[in-house]
Amino acid sequence: MNQVADILKLAIKVKQQGIDAVLATVVRTEGSAYRRAGAMMLICEDGRSVGMISGGCLEPHIIKRAFWLTRNGANVQVYQTGDDIQYADDGQAQAGVKRTKSDIYDGSDNGLDGGLDEADFDELNFGLGCNGRVHVLFERLTTATPLLETIRNVRRTQQPITVATLIRANDYQHQDSITQNSDKFHIGMRVNLDEYRSLGSVSALGKTALSSILASTVEELAQYKLSDKNAEYVIVENGEVNTEWLVQRLQPQLRLLICGAGNDVMPLVTMAKLQDWHVTVIDSRAQYATRMRFPQADVVMSLSLDERESLLELSNNAAVALMSHSLSQDRARLAILLEHANNYKYLGQLGPRYRTERLIDEISMNISNPTILKAGIRKLHYPIGYKLGGDGPEALALGIMAQINAVMHSQTALLGGSQNNFPSILAVSSDTDANTVQSGV
């Protein structure tokens, strides 16, 4: 969900200002694509825009066409990045590639292109040589608002929600226009699949109820199980109705807890916020843990070393970086965290290896059963971060973020400075199973 925070902020601002906007969302990709399904971009009528749905090649085209494309409602466009555009002797691109019916589907009753000539459409093959196809849903802010509100709720509650977005339907939707049947499918409509799974009923985002035929389709769709990906393209065949959906698991922000508020923490906060992570900075020294020093962090607080439950709550499902440059602080925080290895996704300790091993020795000597530390030690990365080269706080922050990203996304490649095991504690037990760090938050 990178750049989502900027989209949410701008959406609120333009709505307050009475300015219209278009939300462009990648709903399907084929072949090579720079962004995955679910990537979003908000284009405002006053020229402002945030977010990206490609590497920068599609955005100028989309900014120009967004409001024209949505003049009759939401629709999906397909953009090709193959290398099959023909060029003239002077190097200029030849006439646009002729499209098939699968290249645009707007759900209108007026034929494929709403009665417009082909000259009204831009060439959709960008000739970038990536050999991919990107399907993009365009919708005005008024219809996209329920989705954005759902995303805000996910970020606020830290609870994921599974949403299905309709990106194509067969001609069944046109057969009921005379009888004014409510079973009409609308491109861009969304349903909360978790609601159906938990309550046995379902409603569209922003609406009170679904028709019987649509509810039947969603009932079948709700049985689909997402794999490790958070967004997948799904086809549902339900009698006369054939529909195509983007099934999306809207995830909360990844969370980073930094224990320590020294100057070397500042670039780490910046790098985490560039990836739209939720960042909390704590320190037992109130003069260090101030909002003035860390304006980008979501939470900055002074937390005493004996506040055990608060530390566990802040570290729940988060990545934790211990970097206070204080033996007493690190010892106190590490002692609590090593005993609760299942509470967090990642744990890293700043400082040379011998310093961390000294801390582990001191902690193990003060508890009756040192084997309780075993799972936490296996999960502990020390010295924290990958050794990527370079010097200074910025290079340190880059190595830390690289390692945390690899762990949080279940990448197994290990570089220098990666996971280390402390043998004296581990040898106490013959159980060699290590905790697995799950992806997601």
CSV table of C-alpha atoms in Angstrom, one decimal:
chain,number,residue,atom,x,y,z
A,1,MET,CA,0.0,0.0,0.0
A,2,ASN,CA,2.9,2.4,-0.8
A,3,GLN,CA,1.9,6.1,-1.3
A,4,VAL,CA,-1.5,5.4,0.1
A,5,ALA,CA,-1.1,7.9,2.9
A,6,ASP,CA,-0.6,10.7,0.4
A,7,ILE,CA,-3.7,9.6,-1.6
A,8,LEU,CA,-5.8,9.6,1.5
A,9,LYS,CA,-4.7,13.0,2.6
A,10,LEU,CA,-5.2,14.6,-0.8
A,11,ALA,CA,-8.6,12.9,-1.2
A,12,ILE,CA,-9.8,14.5,2.1
A,13,LYS,CA,-8.4,17.9,1.1
A,14,VAL,CA,-9.9,18.1,-2.4
A,15,LYS,CA,-13.3,16.9,-1.0
A,16,GLN,CA,-13.3,19.8,1.5
A,17,GLN,CA,-12.3,22.2,-1.2
A,18,GLY,CA,-15.1,21.0,-3.5
A,19,ILE,CA,-12.6,19.8,-6.2
A,20,ASP,CA,-13.3,16.7,-8.2
A,21,ALA,CA,-10.8,13.9,-8.6
A,22,VAL,CA,-10.3,10.5,-10.4
A,23,LEU,CA,-8.9,7.4,-8.7
A,24,ALA,CA,-6.9,5.2,-11.1
A,25,THR,CA,-6.3,1.7,-9.7
A,26,VAL,CA,-4.4,-1.2,-11.3
A,27,VAL,CA,-6.8,-4.1,-11.2
A,28,ARG,CA,-4.9,-6.7,-13.3
A,29,THR,CA,-1.5,-7.2,-14.8
A,30,GLU,CA,-0.3,-9.6,-17.5
A,31,GLY,CA,3.4,-10.2,-18.2
A,32,SER,CA,5.9,-7.6,-16.9
A,33,ALA,CA,4.5,-4.7,-14.9
A,34,TYR,CA,6.2,-2.1,-12.7
A,35,ARG,CA,3.4,-2.0,-10.1
A,36,ARG,CA,1.2,-4.8,-8.8
A,37,ALA,CA,-2.6,-5.0,-8.8
A,38,GLY,CA,-4.0,-2.6,-6.2
A,39,ALA,CA,-1.6,0.3,-6.9
A,40,MET,CA,-3.4,3.6,-7.0
A,41,MET,CA,-3.1,7.1,-8.3
A,42,LEU,CA,-5.3,10.1,-7.6
A,43,ILE,CA,-5.7,12.8,-10.3
A,44,CYS,CA,-7.4,16.1,-9.3
A,45,GLU,CA,-9.1,18.5,-11.7
A,46,ASP,CA,-6.8,21.3,-10.6
A,47,GLY,CA,-3.7,19.5,-11.8
A,48,ARG,CA,-2.5,17.9,-8.6
A,49,SER,CA,-1.8,14.1,-8.5
A,50,VAL,CA,-0.3,11.6,-6.1
A,51,GLY,CA,0.6,7.9,-6.4
A,52,MET,CA,1.9,5.8,-9.3
A,53,ILE,CA,0.5,3.0,-11.3
A,54,SER,CA,3.6,2.4,-13.4
A,55,GLY,CA,7.2,3.4,-13.5
A,56,GLY,CA,6.3,6.8,-14.8
A,57,CYS,CA,5.5,5.9,-18.4
A,58,LEU,CA,1.7,5.7,-18.2
A,59,GLU,CA,1.1,8.6,-15.8
A,60,PRO,CA,1.3,11.6,-18.2
A,61,HIS,CA,-1.2,9.8,-20.5
A,62,ILE,CA,-3.5,9.0,-17.6
A,63,ILE,CA,-3.5,12.5,-16.1
A,64,LYS,CA,-4.6,13.9,-19.5
A,65,ARG,CA,-7.4,11.4,-20.0
A,66,ALA,CA,-8.7,10.6,-16.6
A,67,PHE,CA,-11.7,13.0,-16.5
A,68,TRP,CA,-12.7,12.3,-20.1
A,69,LEU,CA,-12.6,8.6,-19.5
A,70,THR,CA,-14.9,8.8,-16.5
A,71,ARG,CA,-17.4,11.3,-17.9
A,72,ASN,CA,-20.0,8.4,-18.2
A,73,GLY,CA,-18.9,6.5,-15.1
A,74,ALA,CA,-16.3,4.0,-14.0
A,75,ASN,CA,-14.5,2.0,-16.7
A,76,VAL,CA,-11.4,-0.1,-17.2
A,77,GLN,CA,-8.7,0.6,-19.8
A,78,VAL,CA,-5.9,-1.7,-20.9
A,79,TYR,CA,-2.4,-0.4,-21.6
A,80,GLN,CA,0.2,-2.5,-23.4
A,81,THR,CA,3.9,-2.1,-22.9
A,82,GLY,CA,5.0,-4.4,-25.7
A,83,ASP,CA,7.6,-3.6,-28.4
A,84,ASP,CA,5.4,-4.1,-31.4
A,85,ILE,CA,4.7,-0.5,-32.4
A,86,GLN,CA,5.7,0.2,-36.0
A,87,TYR,CA,8.0,3.3,-36.6
A,88,ALA,CA,8.4,5.4,-39.7
A,89,ASP,CA,11.7,6.3,-41.3
A,90,ASP,CA,11.9,9.5,-39.3
A,91,GLY,CA,11.6,7.6,-36.0
A,92,GLN,CA,8.0,8.7,-35.3
A,93,ALA,CA,5.4,6.1,-34.1
A,94,GLN,CA,2.9,5.0,-36.8
A,95,ALA,CA,-0.8,5.1,-36.3
A,96,GLY,CA,-2.2,3.7,-33.1
A,97,VAL,CA,-2.7,0.0,-32.6
A,98,LYS,CA,-6.3,-1.1,-33.3
A,99,ARG,CA,-7.9,-2.5,-30.2
A,100,THR,CA,-10.2,-5.5,-29.6
A,101,LYS,CA,-13.2,-5.7,-27.4
A,102,SER,CA,-11.1,-6.9,-24.5
A,103,ASP,CA,-9.2,-3.6,-24.5
A,104,ILE,CA,-11.9,-1.5,-22.9
A,105,TYR,CA,-15.0,-2.4,-21.0
A,106,ASP,CA,-17.0,0.5,-19.5
A,107,GLY,CA,-20.3,-1.3,-18.8
A,108,SER,CA,-22.4,1.2,-20.9
A,109,ASP,CA,-25.5,0.3,-22.9
A,110,ASN,CA,-24.3,2.1,-26.0
A,111,GLY,CA,-21.9,-0.4,-27.4
A,112,LEU,CA,-18.2,-1.0,-26.7
A,113,ASP,CA,-17.0,2.5,-26.9
A,114,GLY,CA,-20.2,4.4,-25.9
A,115,GLY,CA,-20.8,5.4,-29.5
A,116,LEU,CA,-17.5,7.3,-29.9
A,117,ASP,CA,-15.2,7.0,-32.9
A,118,GLU,CA,-11.8,5.2,-32.6
A,119,ALA,CA,-10.2,8.6,-33.1
A,120,ASP,CA,-11.4,9.6,-29.6
A,121,PHE,CA,-9.0,7.0,-28.1
A,122,ASP,CA,-5.3,7.3,-27.7
A,123,GLU,CA,-2.9,4.6,-28.8
A,124,LEU,CA,-2.8,2.1,-25.9
A,125,ASN,CA,0.5,0.4,-26.8
A,126,PHE,CA,3.3,2.4,-25.3
A,127,GLY,CA,6.1,0.4,-27.0
A,128,LEU,CA,8.3,0.2,-23.9
A,129,GLY,CA,9.6,-3.3,-24.5
A,130,CYS,CA,8.3,-4.6,-21.2
A,131,ASN,CA,5.8,-6.9,-22.9
A,132,GLY,CA,3.1,-6.5,-20.3
A,133,ARG,CA,-0.5,-5.4,-20.1
A,134,VAL,CA,-1.8,-3.2,-17.3
A,135,HIS,CA,-5.6,-3.1,-16.7
A,136,VAL,CA,-6.6,0.2,-14.9
A,137,LEU,CA,-9.9,1.1,-13.3
A,138,PHE,CA,-10.9,4.8,-13.5
A,139,GLU,CA,-13.6,6.2,-11.2
A,140,ARG,CA,-14.6,9.5,-9.9
A,141,LEU,CA,-13.9,10.3,-6.2
A,142,THR,CA,-17.5,10.2,-5.3
A,143,THR,CA,-17.7,6.5,-6.1
A,144,ALA,CA,-14.1,5.7,-4.8
A,145,THR,CA,-14.8,7.3,-1.4
A,146,PRO,CA,-16.2,4.1,0.2
A,147,LEU,CA,-13.0,2.3,-0.7
A,148,LEU,CA,-10.8,5.0,0.7
A,149,GLU,CA,-12.8,5.1,3.9
A,150,THR,CA,-12.3,1.3,4.2
A,151,ILE,CA,-8.6,1.7,3.8
A,152,ARG,CA,-8.6,4.4,6.5
A,153,ASN,CA,-10.4,2.0,8.8
A,154,VAL,CA,-7.9,-0.8,8.1
A,155,ARG,CA,-5.1,1.6,9.0
A,156,ARG,CA,-6.9,2.8,12.1
A,157,THR,CA,-7.9,-0.7,13.5
A,158,GLN,CA,-4.9,-2.6,12.2
A,159,GLN,CA,-7.3,-5.3,11.0
A,160,PRO,CA,-7.2,-6.4,7.3
A,161,ILE,CA,-10.3,-6.5,5.1
A,162,THR,CA,-10.9,-8.6,1.9
A,163,VAL,CA,-12.6,-6.6,-0.8
A,164,ALA,CA,-13.7,-7.7,-4.3
A,165,THR,CA,-13.9,-5.1,-7.1
A,166,LEU,CA,-15.9,-5.9,-10.3
A,167,ILE,CA,-13.7,-5.2,-13.3
A,168,ARG,CA,-15.8,-6.9,-16.0
A,169,ALA,CA,-19.2,-8.5,-16.5
A,170,ASN,CA,-20.9,-10.1,-19.5
A,171,ASP,CA,-23.9,-8.7,-21.3
A,172,TYR,CA,-26.3,-10.1,-18.8
A,173,GLN,CA,-26.3,-6.7,-17.1
A,174,HIS,CA,-28.0,-5.1,-20.1
A,175,GLN,CA,-31.0,-7.5,-20.3
A,176,ASP,CA,-32.7,-6.1,-17.2
A,177,SER,CA,-32.8,-2.4,-18.1
A,178,ILE,CA,-36.4,-2.5,-19.3
A,179,THR,CA,-37.7,-4.2,-16.2
A,180,GLN,CA,-35.5,-1.9,-14.0
A,181,ASN,CA,-34.3,-5.0,-12.2
A,182,SER,CA,-31.8,-4.2,-9.5
A,183,ASP,CA,-29.5,-7.0,-10.5
A,184,LYS,CA,-27.4,-4.8,-12.8
A,185,PHE,CA,-23.7,-5.1,-12.3
A,186,HIS,CA,-21.6,-1.9,-12.3
A,187,ILE,CA,-17.9,-1.8,-13.2
A,188,GLY,CA,-16.0,-0.7,-10.1
A,189,MET,CA,-18.6,-1.9,-7.6
A,190,ARG,CA,-17.0,-3.4,-4.5
A,191,VAL,CA,-18.1,-5.9,-1.9
A,192,ASN,CA,-16.7,-6.8,1.5
A,193,LEU,CA,-16.1,-10.5,1.4
A,194,ASP,CA,-15.2,-10.7,5.1
A,195,GLU,CA,-18.6,-9.5,6.0
A,196,TYR,CA,-20.2,-12.3,4.1
A,197,ARG,CA,-17.9,-14.9,5.6
A,198,SER,CA,-18.6,-13.7,9.2
A,199,LEU,CA,-22.3,-12.7,8.9
A,200,GLY,CA,-23.6,-14.8,6.0
A,201,SER,CA,-24.8,-11.6,4.3
A,202,VAL,CA,-23.0,-9.1,2.1
A,203,SER,CA,-23.4,-5.5,1.0
A,204,ALA,CA,-21.6,-3.4,-1.5
A,205,LEU,CA,-19.3,-0.7,-0.2
A,206,GLY,CA,-21.3,2.5,0.0
A,207,LYS,CA,-24.7,0.7,-0.5
A,208,THR,CA,-27.3,-0.9,1.8
A,209,ALA,CA,-28.0,-4.2,0.0
A,210,LEU,CA,-27.2,-6.4,-3.0
A,211,SER,CA,-29.6,-8.0,-5.4
A,212,SER,CA,-30.2,-11.7,-5.3
A,213,ILE,CA,-28.2,-12.5,-8.4
A,214,LEU,CA,-25.3,-10.4,-7.3
A,215,ALA,CA,-25.4,-11.8,-3.8
A,216,SER,CA,-25.3,-15.3,-5.3
A,217,THR,CA,-22.2,-14.4,-7.3
A,218,VAL,CA,-20.5,-12.9,-4.3
A,219,GLU,CA,-21.4,-16.0,-2.3
A,220,GLU,CA,-19.4,-18.0,-4.7
A,221,LEU,CA,-16.7,-15.4,-4.8
A,222,ALA,CA,-16.4,-15.5,-1.0
A,223,GLN,CA,-15.3,-19.1,-1.2
A,224,TYR,CA,-12.2,-18.2,-3.1
A,225,LYS,CA,-9.0,-18.3,-0.9
A,226,LEU,CA,-6.2,-15.8,-1.6
A,227,SER,CA,-2.7,-17.3,-1.8
A,228,ASP,CA,0.2,-15.4,-0.3
A,229,LYS,CA,-0.5,-12.5,-2.7
A,230,ASN,CA,-2.7,-9.7,-1.4
A,231,ALA,CA,-4.4,-9.2,-4.8
A,232,GLU,CA,-5.5,-11.7,-7.4
A,233,TYR,CA,-7.6,-11.7,-10.6
A,234,VAL,CA,-10.6,-14.0,-10.2
A,235,ILE,CA,-13.3,-15.1,-12.7
A,236,VAL,CA,-16.7,-16.2,-11.4
A,237,GLU,CA,-19.1,-18.1,-13.7
A,238,ASN,CA,-22.6,-18.2,-12.1
A,239,GLY,CA,-25.2,-19.4,-14.6
A,240,GLU,CA,-25.8,-16.6,-17.2
A,241,VAL,CA,-23.6,-14.2,-15.3
A,242,ASN,CA,-19.8,-14.2,-16.0
A,243,THR,CA,-17.8,-11.7,-14.0
A,244,GLU,CA,-14.2,-10.8,-13.5
A,245,TRP,CA,-13.0,-9.4,-10.1
A,246,LEU,CA,-9.9,-8.1,-8.4
A,247,VAL,CA,-9.9,-9.8,-5.0
A,248,GLN,CA,-7.8,-7.7,-2.6
A,249,ARG,CA,-6.7,-8.1,1.0
A,250,LEU,CA,-6.3,-4.6,2.3
A,251,GLN,CA,-3.5,-4.8,4.8
A,252,PRO,CA,-2.6,-2.4,7.6
A,253,GLN,CA,0.6,-0.5,7.4
A,254,LEU,CA,3.8,-2.3,8.3
A,255,ARG,CA,4.8,-1.2,11.8
A,256,LEU,CA,8.3,-0.3,13.1
A,257,LEU,CA,9.1,0.2,16.7
A,258,ILE,CA,12.5,1.9,17.4
A,259,CYS,CA,13.7,1.6,21.0
A,260,GLY,CA,16.1,4.5,21.3
A,261,ALA,CA,15.9,8.1,20.1
A,262,GLY,CA,19.5,9.0,19.2
A,263,ASN,CA,20.5,11.0,16.1
A,264,ASP,CA,21.2,7.8,14.1
A,265,VAL,CA,17.5,6.9,14.4
A,266,MET,CA,16.4,10.0,12.3
A,267,PRO,CA,17.3,8.6,8.9
A,268,LEU,CA,15.7,5.2,9.8
A,269,VAL,CA,12.4,7.0,10.6
A,270,THR,CA,12.7,8.8,7.2
A,271,MET,CA,13.3,5.7,5.2
A,272,ALA,CA,10.5,3.8,6.9
A,273,LYS,CA,8.0,6.6,6.3
A,274,LEU,CA,9.1,6.7,2.6
A,275,GLN,CA,7.6,3.2,2.4
A,276,ASP,CA,4.5,4.3,4.3
A,277,TRP,CA,5.3,2.4,7.4
A,278,HIS,CA,3.8,3.3,10.8
A,279,VAL,CA,6.7,4.3,13.0
A,280,THR,CA,6.9,4.5,16.8
A,281,VAL,CA,10.0,5.9,18.6
A,282,ILE,CA,10.4,5.3,22.3
A,283,ASP,CA,13.2,6.1,24.8
A,284,SER,CA,13.3,6.2,28.6
A,285,ARG,CA,15.1,9.5,28.4
A,286,ALA,CA,12.4,12.1,27.9
A,287,GLN,CA,14.8,14.7,26.6
A,288,TYR,CA,15.5,12.5,23.6
A,289,ALA,CA,12.0,11.2,22.8
A,290,THR,CA,10.5,14.5,21.6
A,291,ARG,CA,8.2,15.3,18.6
A,292,MET,CA,10.6,18.1,17.6
A,293,ARG,CA,13.4,15.6,17.0
A,294,PHE,CA,11.2,13.1,15.1
A,295,PRO,CA,8.4,15.1,13.3
A,296,GLN,CA,7.9,12.3,10.7
A,297,ALA,CA,7.2,9.5,13.3
A,298,ASP,CA,3.6,8.6,14.0
A,299,VAL,CA,4.2,8.2,17.7
A,300,VAL,CA,7.1,9.5,19.9
A,301,MET,CA,7.0,8.8,23.6
A,302,SER,CA,9.0,8.4,26.7
A,303,LEU,CA,8.6,4.9,28.1
A,304,SER,CA,10.1,3.8,31.3
A,305,LEU,CA,12.1,0.5,31.4
A,306,ASP,CA,9.6,-1.2,33.7
A,307,GLU,CA,6.6,-0.7,31.5
A,308,ARG,CA,6.5,-4.3,30.3
A,309,GLU,CA,3.0,-4.5,29.0
A,310,SER,CA,3.3,-1.2,27.0
A,311,LEU,CA,6.4,-2.5,25.3
A,312,LEU,CA,4.7,-5.7,24.3
A,313,GLU,CA,1.7,-3.8,23.0
A,314,LEU,CA,3.8,-1.5,20.9
A,315,SER,CA,5.9,-4.4,19.5
A,316,ASN,CA,2.9,-6.6,18.6
A,317,ASN,CA,3.2,-7.7,15.0
A,318,ALA,CA,5.9,-5.1,14.4
A,319,ALA,CA,9.5,-5.0,13.5
A,320,VAL,CA,11.6,-3.9,16.5
A,321,ALA,CA,15.0,-2.2,16.3
A,322,LEU,CA,16.9,-1.8,19.6
A,323,MET,CA,19.4,1.0,19.1
A,324,SER,CA,19.5,3.2,22.3
A,325,HIS,CA,23.3,3.1,22.8
A,326,SER,CA,22.5,2.4,26.4
A,327,LEU,CA,23.4,-0.9,28.1
A,328,SER,CA,20.7,-0.5,30.7
A,329,GLN,CA,18.0,0.3,28.2
A,330,ASP,CA,18.9,-2.4,25.7
A,331,ARG,CA,19.2,-5.0,28.5
A,332,ALA,CA,15.7,-4.2,29.9
A,333,ARG,CA,14.0,-4.1,26.5
A,334,LEU,CA,15.8,-7.2,25.2
A,335,ALA,CA,15.0,-9.2,28.3
A,336,ILE,CA,11.3,-8.7,27.8
A,337,LEU,CA,11.3,-9.2,24.0
A,338,LEU,CA,13.4,-12.4,24.0
A,339,GLU,CA,10.8,-14.0,26.3
A,340,HIS,CA,8.0,-13.2,23.8
A,341,ALA,CA,9.3,-14.2,20.4
A,342,ASN,CA,5.9,-14.8,18.9
A,343,ASN,CA,4.8,-11.2,19.7
A,344,TYR,CA,6.8,-9.4,16.9
A,345,LYS,CA,7.9,-10.1,13.3
A,346,TYR,CA,11.5,-9.0,13.5
A,347,LEU,CA,14.0,-8.1,16.3
A,348,GLY,CA,17.3,-6.5,15.7
A,349,GLN,CA,20.0,-5.3,18.1
A,350,LEU,CA,22.4,-2.5,17.3
A,351,GLY,CA,26.1,-2.8,18.3
A,352,PRO,CA,28.9,-5.3,17.9
A,353,ARG,CA,28.3,-9.0,18.4
A,354,TYR,CA,30.2,-9.3,21.6
A,355,ARG,CA,28.1,-6.5,23.2
A,356,THR,CA,24.8,-8.3,22.3
A,357,GLU,CA,26.2,-11.6,23.6
A,358,ARG,CA,27.1,-9.9,26.8
A,359,LEU,CA,23.6,-8.7,27.2
A,360,ILE,CA,22.2,-12.1,26.5
A,361,ASP,CA,24.5,-13.6,29.1
A,362,GLU,CA,23.4,-11.1,31.7
A,363,ILE,CA,19.8,-11.7,30.9
A,364,SER,CA,20.1,-15.5,31.1
A,365,MET,CA,21.9,-15.4,34.4
A,366,ASN,CA,18.9,-13.5,36.0
A,367,ILE,CA,16.1,-15.9,35.1
A,368,SER,CA,15.5,-19.4,36.4
A,369,ASN,CA,14.9,-21.0,33.0
A,370,PRO,CA,17.2,-19.6,30.3
A,371,THR,CA,15.7,-21.9,27.6
A,372,ILE,CA,12.7,-19.5,27.5
A,373,LEU,CA,15.0,-17.2,25.6
A,374,LYS,CA,15.8,-19.7,22.9
A,375,ALA,CA,13.1,-18.7,20.4
A,376,GLY,CA,13.8,-15.0,20.8
A,377,ILE,CA,17.5,-15.5,20.3
A,378,ARG,CA,16.9,-17.5,17.1
A,379,LYS,CA,14.8,-14.6,15.9
A,380,LEU,CA,17.3,-11.9,17.0
A,381,HIS,CA,19.5,-10.3,14.3
A,382,TYR,CA,22.8,-8.9,15.5
A,383,PRO,CA,24.5,-6.8,14.6
A,384,ILE,CA,21.3,-5.3,13.2
A,385,GLY,CA,21.0,-4.8,9.5
A,386,TYR,CA,22.8,-6.0,6.3
A,387,LYS,CA,26.4,-4.8,5.7
A,388,LEU,CA,25.9,-3.0,2.4
A,389,GLY,CA,28.9,-0.8,2.7
A,390,GLY,CA,29.1,2.9,3.3
A,391,ASP,CA,29.4,4.9,6.5
A,392,GLY,CA,27.3,7.0,8.8
A,393,PRO,CA,23.7,6.9,10.0
A,394,GLU,CA,22.2,6.9,6.5
A,395,ALA,CA,24.1,3.8,5.5
A,396,LEU,CA,23.2,2.1,8.7
A,397,ALA,CA,19.5,2.9,8.2
A,398,LEU,CA,19.6,1.5,4.7
A,399,GLY,CA,21.1,-1.8,5.9
A,400,ILE,CA,18.5,-2.0,8.6
A,401,MET,CA,15.6,-1.3,6.3
A,402,ALA,CA,16.9,-3.8,3.8
A,403,GLN,CA,17.0,-6.6,6.4
A,404,ILE,CA,13.7,-5.8,7.9
A,405,ASN,CA,12.0,-5.8,4.5
A,406,ALA,CA,13.6,-9.1,3.7
A,407,VAL,CA,12.3,-10.7,6.9
A,408,MET,CA,8.9,-9.1,6.8
A,409,HIS,CA,8.3,-10.3,3.3
A,410,SER,CA,9.8,-13.8,3.9
A,411,GLN,CA,12.8,-13.4,1.7
A,412,THR,CA,15.4,-15.9,2.8
A,413,ALA,CA,18.7,-14.5,1.4
A,414,LEU,CA,21.1,-13.8,4.2
A,415,LEU,CA,23.9,-11.3,4.0
A,416,GLY,CA,26.6,-10.2,6.4
A,417,GLY,CA,25.1,-9.0,9.7
A,418,SER,CA,22.1,-11.2,9.3
A,419,GLN,CA,20.5,-13.6,11.9
A,420,ASN,CA,23.0,-14.9,14.5
A,421,ASN,CA,22.4,-17.6,17.1
A,422,PHE,CA,23.9,-17.5,20.6
A,423,PRO,CA,25.2,-21.0,21.2
A,424,SER,CA,25.5,-21.1,25.0
A,425,ILE,CA,21.7,-20.7,25.5
A,426,LEU,CA,20.7,-22.7,22.4
A,427,ALA,CA,22.7,-25.7,23.6
A,428,VAL,CA,20.6,-26.1,26.7
A,429,SER,CA,17.8,-27.7,24.6
A,430,SER,CA,17.8,-30.3,21.9
A,431,ASP,CA,14.8,-28.7,20.2
A,432,THR,CA,16.1,-27.0,17.0
A,433,ASP,CA,12.9,-25.7,15.5
A,434,ALA,CA,13.2,-22.0,14.8
A,435,ASN,CA,10.3,-19.6,14.8
A,436,THR,CA,9.2,-18.6,11.3
A,437,VAL,CA,8.6,-15.0,10.5
A,438,GLN,CA,5.4,-14.6,8.6
A,439,SER,CA,4.9,-12.0,5.9
A,440,GLY,CA,2.4,-9.3,6.4
A,441,VAL,CA,1.4,-7.5,9.6
